[in-house]
Tab-separated table of C-alpha atoms and ligand atoms in Angstrom:
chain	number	residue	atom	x	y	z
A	575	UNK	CA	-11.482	-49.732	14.101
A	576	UNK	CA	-8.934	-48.205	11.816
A	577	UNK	CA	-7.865	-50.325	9.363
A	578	UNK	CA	-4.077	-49.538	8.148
A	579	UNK	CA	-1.242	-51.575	6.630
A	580	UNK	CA	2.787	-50.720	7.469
A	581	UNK	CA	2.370	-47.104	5.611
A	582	UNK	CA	5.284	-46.058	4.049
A	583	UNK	CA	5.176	-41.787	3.668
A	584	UNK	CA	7.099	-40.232	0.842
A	585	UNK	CA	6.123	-36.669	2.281
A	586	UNK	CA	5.656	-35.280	5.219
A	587	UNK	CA	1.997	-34.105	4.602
A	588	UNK	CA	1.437	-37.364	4.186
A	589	UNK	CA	3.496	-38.751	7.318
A	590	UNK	CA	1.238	-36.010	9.443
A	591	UNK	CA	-2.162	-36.603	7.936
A	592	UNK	CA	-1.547	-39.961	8.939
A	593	UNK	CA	-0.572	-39.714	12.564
A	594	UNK	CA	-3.057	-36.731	12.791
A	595	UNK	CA	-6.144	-38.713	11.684
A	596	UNK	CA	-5.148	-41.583	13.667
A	597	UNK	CA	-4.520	-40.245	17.079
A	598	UNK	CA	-7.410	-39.272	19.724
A	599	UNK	CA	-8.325	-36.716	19.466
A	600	UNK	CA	-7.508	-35.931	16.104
A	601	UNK	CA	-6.056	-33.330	14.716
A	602	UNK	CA	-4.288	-31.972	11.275
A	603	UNK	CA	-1.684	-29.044	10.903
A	604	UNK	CA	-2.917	-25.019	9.796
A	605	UNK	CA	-0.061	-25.438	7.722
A	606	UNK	CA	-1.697	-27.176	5.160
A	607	UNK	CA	-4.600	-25.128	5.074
A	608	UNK	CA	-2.294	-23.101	2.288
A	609	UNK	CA	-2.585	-24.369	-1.677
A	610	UNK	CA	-3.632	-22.322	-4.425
A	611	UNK	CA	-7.225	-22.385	-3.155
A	612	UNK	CA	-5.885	-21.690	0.301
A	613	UNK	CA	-4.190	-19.069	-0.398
A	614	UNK	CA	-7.241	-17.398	-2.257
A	615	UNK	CA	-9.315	-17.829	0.642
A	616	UNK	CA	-6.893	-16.299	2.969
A	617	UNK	CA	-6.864	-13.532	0.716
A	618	UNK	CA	-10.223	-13.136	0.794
A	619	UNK	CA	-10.365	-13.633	4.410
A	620	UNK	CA	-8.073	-11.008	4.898
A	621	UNK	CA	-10.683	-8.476	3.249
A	622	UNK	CA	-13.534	-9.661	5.422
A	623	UNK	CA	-14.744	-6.742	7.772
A	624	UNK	CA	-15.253	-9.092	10.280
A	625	UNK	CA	-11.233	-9.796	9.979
A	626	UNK	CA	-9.598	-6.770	11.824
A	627	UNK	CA	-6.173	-7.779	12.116
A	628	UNK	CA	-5.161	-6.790	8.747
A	629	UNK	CA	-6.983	-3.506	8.417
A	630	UNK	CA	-5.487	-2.851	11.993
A	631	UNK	CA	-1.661	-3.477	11.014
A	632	UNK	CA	-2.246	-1.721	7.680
A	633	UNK	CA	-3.987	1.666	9.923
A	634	UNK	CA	-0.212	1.201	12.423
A	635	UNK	CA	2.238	0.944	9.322
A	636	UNK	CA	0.216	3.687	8.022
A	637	UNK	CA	-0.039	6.052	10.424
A	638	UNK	CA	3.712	5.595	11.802
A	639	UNK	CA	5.422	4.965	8.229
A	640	UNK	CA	8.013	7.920	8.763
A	641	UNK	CA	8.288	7.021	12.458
A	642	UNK	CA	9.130	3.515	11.671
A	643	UNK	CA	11.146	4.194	8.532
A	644	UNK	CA	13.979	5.872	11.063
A	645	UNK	CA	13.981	3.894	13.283
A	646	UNK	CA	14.653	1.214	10.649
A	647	UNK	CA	17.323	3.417	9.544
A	648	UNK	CA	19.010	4.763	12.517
A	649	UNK	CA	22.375	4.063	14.045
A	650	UNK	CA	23.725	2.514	10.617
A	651	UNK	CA	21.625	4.096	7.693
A	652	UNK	CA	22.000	1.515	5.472
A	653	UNK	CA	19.860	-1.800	5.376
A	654	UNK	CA	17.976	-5.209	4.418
A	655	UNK	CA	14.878	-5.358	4.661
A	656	UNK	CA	13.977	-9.217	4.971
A	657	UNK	CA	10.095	-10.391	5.363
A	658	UNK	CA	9.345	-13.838	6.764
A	659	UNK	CA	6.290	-15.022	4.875
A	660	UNK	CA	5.767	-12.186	2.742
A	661	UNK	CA	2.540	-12.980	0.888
A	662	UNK	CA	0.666	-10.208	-1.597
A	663	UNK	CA	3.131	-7.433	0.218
A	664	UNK	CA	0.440	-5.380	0.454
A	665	UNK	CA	1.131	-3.890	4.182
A	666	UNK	CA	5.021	-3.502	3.538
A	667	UNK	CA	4.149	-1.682	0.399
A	668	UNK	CA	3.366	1.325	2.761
A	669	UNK	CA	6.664	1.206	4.080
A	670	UNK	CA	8.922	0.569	0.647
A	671	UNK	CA	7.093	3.455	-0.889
A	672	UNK	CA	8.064	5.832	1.852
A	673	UNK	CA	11.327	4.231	1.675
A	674	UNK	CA	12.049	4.254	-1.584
A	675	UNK	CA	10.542	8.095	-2.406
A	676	UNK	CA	12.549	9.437	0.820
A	677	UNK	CA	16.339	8.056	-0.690
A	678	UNK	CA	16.683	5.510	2.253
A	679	UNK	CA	19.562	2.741	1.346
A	680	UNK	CA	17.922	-0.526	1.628
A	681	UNK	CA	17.362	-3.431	-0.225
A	682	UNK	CA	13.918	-5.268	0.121
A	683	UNK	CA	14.551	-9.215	0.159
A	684	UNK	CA	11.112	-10.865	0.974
A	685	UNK	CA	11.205	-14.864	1.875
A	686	UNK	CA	8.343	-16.934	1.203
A	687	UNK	CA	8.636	-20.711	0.991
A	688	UNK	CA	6.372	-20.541	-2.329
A	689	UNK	CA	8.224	-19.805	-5.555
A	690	UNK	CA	4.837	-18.450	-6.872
A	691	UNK	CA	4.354	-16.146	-4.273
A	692	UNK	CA	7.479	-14.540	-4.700
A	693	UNK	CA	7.294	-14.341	-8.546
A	694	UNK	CA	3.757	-12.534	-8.395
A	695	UNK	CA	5.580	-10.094	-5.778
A	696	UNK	CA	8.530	-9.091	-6.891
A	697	UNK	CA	6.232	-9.012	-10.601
A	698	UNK	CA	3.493	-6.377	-8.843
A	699	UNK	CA	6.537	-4.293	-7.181
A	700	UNK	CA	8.371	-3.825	-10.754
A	701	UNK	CA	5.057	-2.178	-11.855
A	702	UNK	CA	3.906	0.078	-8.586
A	703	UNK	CA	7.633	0.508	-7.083
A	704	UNK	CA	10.520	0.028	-9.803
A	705	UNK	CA	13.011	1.760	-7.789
A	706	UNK	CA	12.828	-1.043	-4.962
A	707	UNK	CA	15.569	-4.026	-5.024
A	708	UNK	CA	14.144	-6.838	-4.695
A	709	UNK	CA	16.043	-10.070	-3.774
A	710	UNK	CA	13.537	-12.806	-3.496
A	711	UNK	CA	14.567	-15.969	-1.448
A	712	UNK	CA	12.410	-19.288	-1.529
A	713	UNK	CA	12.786	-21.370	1.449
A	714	UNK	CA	11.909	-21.902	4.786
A	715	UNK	CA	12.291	-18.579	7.214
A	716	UNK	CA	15.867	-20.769	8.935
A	717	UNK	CA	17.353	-21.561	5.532
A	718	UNK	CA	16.433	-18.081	4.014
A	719	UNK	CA	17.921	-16.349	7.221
A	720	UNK	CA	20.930	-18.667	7.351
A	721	UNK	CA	21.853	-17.771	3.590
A	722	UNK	CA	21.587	-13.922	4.307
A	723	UNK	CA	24.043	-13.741	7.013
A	724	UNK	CA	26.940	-15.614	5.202
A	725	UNK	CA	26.418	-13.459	2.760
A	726	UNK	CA	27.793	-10.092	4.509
A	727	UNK	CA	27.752	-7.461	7.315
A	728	UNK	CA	24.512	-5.436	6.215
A	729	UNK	CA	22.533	-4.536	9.217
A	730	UNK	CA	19.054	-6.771	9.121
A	731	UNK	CA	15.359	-5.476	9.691
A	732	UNK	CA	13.734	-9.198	10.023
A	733	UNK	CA	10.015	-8.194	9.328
A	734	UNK	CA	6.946	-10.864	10.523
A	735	UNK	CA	3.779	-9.392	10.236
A	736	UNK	CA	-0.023	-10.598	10.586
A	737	UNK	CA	0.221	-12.349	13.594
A	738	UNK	CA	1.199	-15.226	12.037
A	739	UNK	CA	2.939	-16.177	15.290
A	740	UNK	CA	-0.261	-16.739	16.790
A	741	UNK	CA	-0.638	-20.280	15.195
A	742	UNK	CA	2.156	-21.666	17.768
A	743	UNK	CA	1.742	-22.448	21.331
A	744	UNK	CA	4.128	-20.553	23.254
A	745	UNK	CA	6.551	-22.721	23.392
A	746	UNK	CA	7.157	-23.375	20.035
A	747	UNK	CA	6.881	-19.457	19.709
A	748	UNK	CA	9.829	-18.899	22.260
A	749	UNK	CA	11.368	-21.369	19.948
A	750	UNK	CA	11.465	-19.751	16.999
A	751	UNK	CA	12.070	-16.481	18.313
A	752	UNK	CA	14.934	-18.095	19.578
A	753	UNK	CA	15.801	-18.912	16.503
A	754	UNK	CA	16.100	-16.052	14.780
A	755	UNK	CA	17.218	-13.788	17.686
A	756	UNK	CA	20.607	-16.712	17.535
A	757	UNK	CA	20.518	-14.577	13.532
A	758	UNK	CA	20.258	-11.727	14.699
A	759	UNK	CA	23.259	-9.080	14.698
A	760	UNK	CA	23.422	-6.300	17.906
A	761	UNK	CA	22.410	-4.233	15.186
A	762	UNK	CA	19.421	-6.005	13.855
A	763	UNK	CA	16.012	-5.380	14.743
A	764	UNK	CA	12.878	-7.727	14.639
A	765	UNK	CA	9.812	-5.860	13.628
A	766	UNK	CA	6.795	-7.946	14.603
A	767	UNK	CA	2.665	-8.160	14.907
A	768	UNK	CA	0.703	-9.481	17.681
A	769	UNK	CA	-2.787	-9.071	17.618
A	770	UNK	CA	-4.292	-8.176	21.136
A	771	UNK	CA	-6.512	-9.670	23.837
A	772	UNK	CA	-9.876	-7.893	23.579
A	773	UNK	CA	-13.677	-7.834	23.142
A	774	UNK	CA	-14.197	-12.208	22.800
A	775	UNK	CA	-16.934	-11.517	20.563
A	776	UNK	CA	-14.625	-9.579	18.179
A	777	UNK	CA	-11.831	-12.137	18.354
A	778	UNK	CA	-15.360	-15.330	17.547
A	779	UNK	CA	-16.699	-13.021	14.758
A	780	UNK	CA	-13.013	-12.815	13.355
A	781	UNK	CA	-13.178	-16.928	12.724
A	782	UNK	CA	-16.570	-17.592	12.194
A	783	UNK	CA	-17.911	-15.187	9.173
A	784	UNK	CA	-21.271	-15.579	8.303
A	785	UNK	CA	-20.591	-15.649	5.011
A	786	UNK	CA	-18.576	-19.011	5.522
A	787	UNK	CA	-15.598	-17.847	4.243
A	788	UNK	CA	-13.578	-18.968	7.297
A	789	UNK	CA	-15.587	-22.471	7.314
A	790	UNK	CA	-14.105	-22.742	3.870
A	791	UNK	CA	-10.331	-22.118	4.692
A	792	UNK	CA	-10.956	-24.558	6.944
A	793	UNK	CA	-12.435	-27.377	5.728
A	794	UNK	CA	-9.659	-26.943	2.590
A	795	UNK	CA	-6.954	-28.863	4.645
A	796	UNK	CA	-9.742	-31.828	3.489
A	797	UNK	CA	-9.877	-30.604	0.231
A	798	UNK	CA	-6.226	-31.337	-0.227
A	799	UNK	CA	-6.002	-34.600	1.405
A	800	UNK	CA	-8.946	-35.465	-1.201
A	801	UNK	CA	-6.926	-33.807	-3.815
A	802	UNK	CA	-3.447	-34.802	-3.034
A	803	UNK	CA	-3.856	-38.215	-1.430
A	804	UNK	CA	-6.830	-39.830	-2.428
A	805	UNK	CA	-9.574	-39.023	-0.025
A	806	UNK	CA	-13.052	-38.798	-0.196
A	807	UNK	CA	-14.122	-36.352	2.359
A	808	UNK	CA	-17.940	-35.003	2.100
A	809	UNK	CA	-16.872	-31.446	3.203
A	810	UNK	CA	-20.601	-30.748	3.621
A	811	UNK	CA	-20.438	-33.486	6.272
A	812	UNK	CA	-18.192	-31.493	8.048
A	813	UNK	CA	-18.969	-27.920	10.358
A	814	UNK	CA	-16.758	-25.253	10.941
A	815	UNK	CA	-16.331	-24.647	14.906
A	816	UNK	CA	-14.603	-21.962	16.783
A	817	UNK	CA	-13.717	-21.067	20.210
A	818	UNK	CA	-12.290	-18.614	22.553
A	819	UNK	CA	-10.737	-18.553	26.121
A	820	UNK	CA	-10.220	-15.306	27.361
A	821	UNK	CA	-8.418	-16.515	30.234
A	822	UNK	CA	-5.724	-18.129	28.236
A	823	UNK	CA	-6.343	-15.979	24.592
A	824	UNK	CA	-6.449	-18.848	22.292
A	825	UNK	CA	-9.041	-19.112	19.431
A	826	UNK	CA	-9.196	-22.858	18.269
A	827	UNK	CA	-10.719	-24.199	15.412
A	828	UNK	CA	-12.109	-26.993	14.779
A	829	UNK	CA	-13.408	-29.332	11.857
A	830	UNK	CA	-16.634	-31.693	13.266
A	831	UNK	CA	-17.951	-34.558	11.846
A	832	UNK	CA	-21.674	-33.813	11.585
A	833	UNK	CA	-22.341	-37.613	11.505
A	834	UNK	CA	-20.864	-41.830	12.032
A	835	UNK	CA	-18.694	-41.908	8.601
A	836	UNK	CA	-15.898	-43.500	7.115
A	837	UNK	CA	-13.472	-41.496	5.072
A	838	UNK	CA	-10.946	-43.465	3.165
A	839	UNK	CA	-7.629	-41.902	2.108
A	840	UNK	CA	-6.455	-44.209	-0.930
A	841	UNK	CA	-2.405	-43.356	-1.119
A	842	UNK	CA	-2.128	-43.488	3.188
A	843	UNK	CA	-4.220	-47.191	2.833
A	844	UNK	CA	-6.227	-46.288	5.587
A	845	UNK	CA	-9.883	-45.807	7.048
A	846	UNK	CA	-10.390	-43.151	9.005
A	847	UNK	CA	-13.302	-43.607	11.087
A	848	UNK	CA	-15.474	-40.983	12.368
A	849	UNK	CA	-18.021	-40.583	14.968
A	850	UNK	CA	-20.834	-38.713	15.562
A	851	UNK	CA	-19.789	-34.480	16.579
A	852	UNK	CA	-16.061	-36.349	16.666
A	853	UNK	CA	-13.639	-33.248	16.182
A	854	UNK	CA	-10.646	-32.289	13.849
A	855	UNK	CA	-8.756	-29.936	15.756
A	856	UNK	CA	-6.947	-27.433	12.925
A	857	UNK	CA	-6.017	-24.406	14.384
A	858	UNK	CA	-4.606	-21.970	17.202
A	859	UNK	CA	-4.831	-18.135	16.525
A	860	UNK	CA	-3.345	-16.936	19.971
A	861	UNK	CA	-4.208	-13.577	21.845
A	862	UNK	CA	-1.700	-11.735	23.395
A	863	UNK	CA	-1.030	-9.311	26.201
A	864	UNK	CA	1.594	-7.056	27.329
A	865	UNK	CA	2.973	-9.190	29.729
A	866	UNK	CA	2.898	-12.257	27.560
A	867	UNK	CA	4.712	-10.576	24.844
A	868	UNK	CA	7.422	-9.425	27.216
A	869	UNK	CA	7.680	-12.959	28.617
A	870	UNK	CA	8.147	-14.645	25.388
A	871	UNK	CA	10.746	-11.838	24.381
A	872	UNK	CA	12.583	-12.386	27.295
A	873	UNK	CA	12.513	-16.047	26.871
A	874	UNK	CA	14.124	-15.921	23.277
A	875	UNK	CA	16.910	-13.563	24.669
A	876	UNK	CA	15.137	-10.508	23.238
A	877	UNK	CA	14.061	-7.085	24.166
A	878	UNK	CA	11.444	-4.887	23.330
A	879	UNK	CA	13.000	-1.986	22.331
A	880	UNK	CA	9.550	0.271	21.423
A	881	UNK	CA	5.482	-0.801	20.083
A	882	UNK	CA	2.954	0.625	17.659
A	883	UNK	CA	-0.544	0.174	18.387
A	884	UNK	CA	-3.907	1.540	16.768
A	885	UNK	CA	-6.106	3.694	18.685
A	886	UNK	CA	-8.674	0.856	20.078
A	887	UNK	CA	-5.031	-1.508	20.757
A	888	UNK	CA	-6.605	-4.523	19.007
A	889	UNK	CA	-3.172	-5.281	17.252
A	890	UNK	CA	0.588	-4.023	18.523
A	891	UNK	CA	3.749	-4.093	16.521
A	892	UNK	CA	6.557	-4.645	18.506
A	893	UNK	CA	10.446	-4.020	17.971
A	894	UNK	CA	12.858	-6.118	19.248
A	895	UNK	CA	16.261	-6.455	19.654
A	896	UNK	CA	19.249	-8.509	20.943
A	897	UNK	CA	19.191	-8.433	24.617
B	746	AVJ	C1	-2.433	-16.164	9.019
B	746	AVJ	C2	-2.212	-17.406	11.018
B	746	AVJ	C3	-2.456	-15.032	11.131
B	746	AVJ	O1	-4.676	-17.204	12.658
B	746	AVJ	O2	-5.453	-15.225	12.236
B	746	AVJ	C4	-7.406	-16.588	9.517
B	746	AVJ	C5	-4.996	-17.525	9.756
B	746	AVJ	N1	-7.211	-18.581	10.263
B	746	AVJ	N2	-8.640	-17.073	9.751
B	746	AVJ	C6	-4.884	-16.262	11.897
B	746	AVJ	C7	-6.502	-17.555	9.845
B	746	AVJ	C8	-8.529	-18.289	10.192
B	746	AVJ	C9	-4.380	-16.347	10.459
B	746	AVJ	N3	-2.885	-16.274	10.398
């Protein structure tokens, strides 16, 4: 039984842990996997060997940087460069040196919805790339976007790398391509990474490290509800499970509860009870194809105007534009 009193939520990781712990089956958002110890882990995560996609979009910015540079540049040589979740920078680093050493007129304006990420990037690219401007914007990608185009006519390259679009079903993908192709100008373009169907094994290995890296990531969405809301989870009580359908392309992880236990989470008032191999689900990292990637762009009113790939086609780049 749970036990729970008339809850009253004063945020809304509270309001979700709630009605994520208390439906069947459960479940709890990726978003939160992200606090300062999230963030480290992802970090970490992303240097893993096992973890391809970043060494993969790193090898495609690298290997087309001059290619991709024009193309950012042509028709009206003068543009913002805006990133949607911009993180350490380290990928778009390729392309602002190139940028910046070849005399192309852009300005680099990265949006992040942490204030601390964008202080520690705009603080690295004063020290490796001083003659970048940099025009930092904390909020959500909607509000960021919004602000930028009251502001004036510049032409917009909306970057989104990583494949962070993988962690929404495709509906709520078509959604928010939706939403920024409504932001977009004729002249924009939409530079973005999907990483690829392919081997299943690679795509399992990817999410389940032996070194338990990716168990930890995981299980740190319980590590905050301990920290932030009172729990007392017994993360070692907990495994780390992932799975992949090739048929569909979605990797799921899951969080599952190694025995019968009873977690309480003091500021929610509530018991959460567990039994037995009971799962958390946590996660989707989708897997795309051609033809999926079209679809979606043609759902948000896009269209694909060319893609970047590495040699074995684990990860693609698209760019799209207003159709
Ligand atoms: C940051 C959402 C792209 O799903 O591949 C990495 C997060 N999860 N390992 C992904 C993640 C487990 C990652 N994204």
């Amino acid at each position: 039984m749970q036990k729970s009193t008339k809850a009253i939520f004063t945020t809304q990781f509270e309001e979700e842990v709630h009605a994520g712990l208390t439906d069947f089956p459960k479940h709890l958002s990726s978003k939160y996997f992200y606090d300062e110890k999230g963030d480290k882990l992802f970090q970490d995560i992303m240097n893993m060997p096992e973890y391809y996609l970043t060494q993969k979009e790193y090898d495609i910015l690298l290997n087309h940087t001059a290619e991709i540079s024009e193309l950012f540049s042509s028709g009206n040589p003068k543009f913002k460069l805006i990133e949607l979740g911009a993180g350490d920078g380290k990928k778009t680093k390729i392309l602002l040196k190139y940028l910046s050493e070849n005399g192309f007129d852009f300005k680099y304006q990265p949006i992040d919805i942490s204030q601390n990420v964008l202080n520690g990037l705009e603080k690295s690219l004063q020290k490796e790339l001083p003659n970048v401007t940099v025009e930092p914007q904390q909020g959500t990608y909607f509000e960021a976007l919004e602000e930028i185009n009251s502001e004036n006519g510049t032409k917009k390259v909306i970057l989104f790398l990583g494949s962070n679009i993988g962690n929404l079903l495709h509906e709520q993908a078509i959604d928010f391509l939706k939403s920024v192709q409504e932001l977009m100008q004729d002249e924009d373009l939409f530079f973005i990474g999907f990483d690829m169907k392919k081997n299943p094994q690679t795509i399992l290995d990817a999410y389940n490290d032996q070194t338990g890296i990716t168990a930890a990531f995981n299980k740190n969405v319980l590590a905050r509800i301990n920290n932030e809301l009172g729990g007392n989870f017994d993360l070692d009580k907990f495994l780390h499970w992932e799975v992949y359908d090739p048929e569909t392309g979605t990797a799921k992880s899951y969080l599952v509860s190694k025995e019968d236990q009873t977690v309480s989470i003091d500021s929610l008032d509530v018991l959460i009870d567990f039994k037995q191999w009971e799962t958390i689900h946590t996660e989707i990292s989708q897997k795309y194809d051609d033809k999926v990637v079209a679809w979606l762009a043609e759902e948000a009113g896009l269209k694909i105007e060319t893609e970047f790939s590495d040699s074995e086609k684990f990860y693609k780049n698209f760019v799209l534009r207003k159709r």
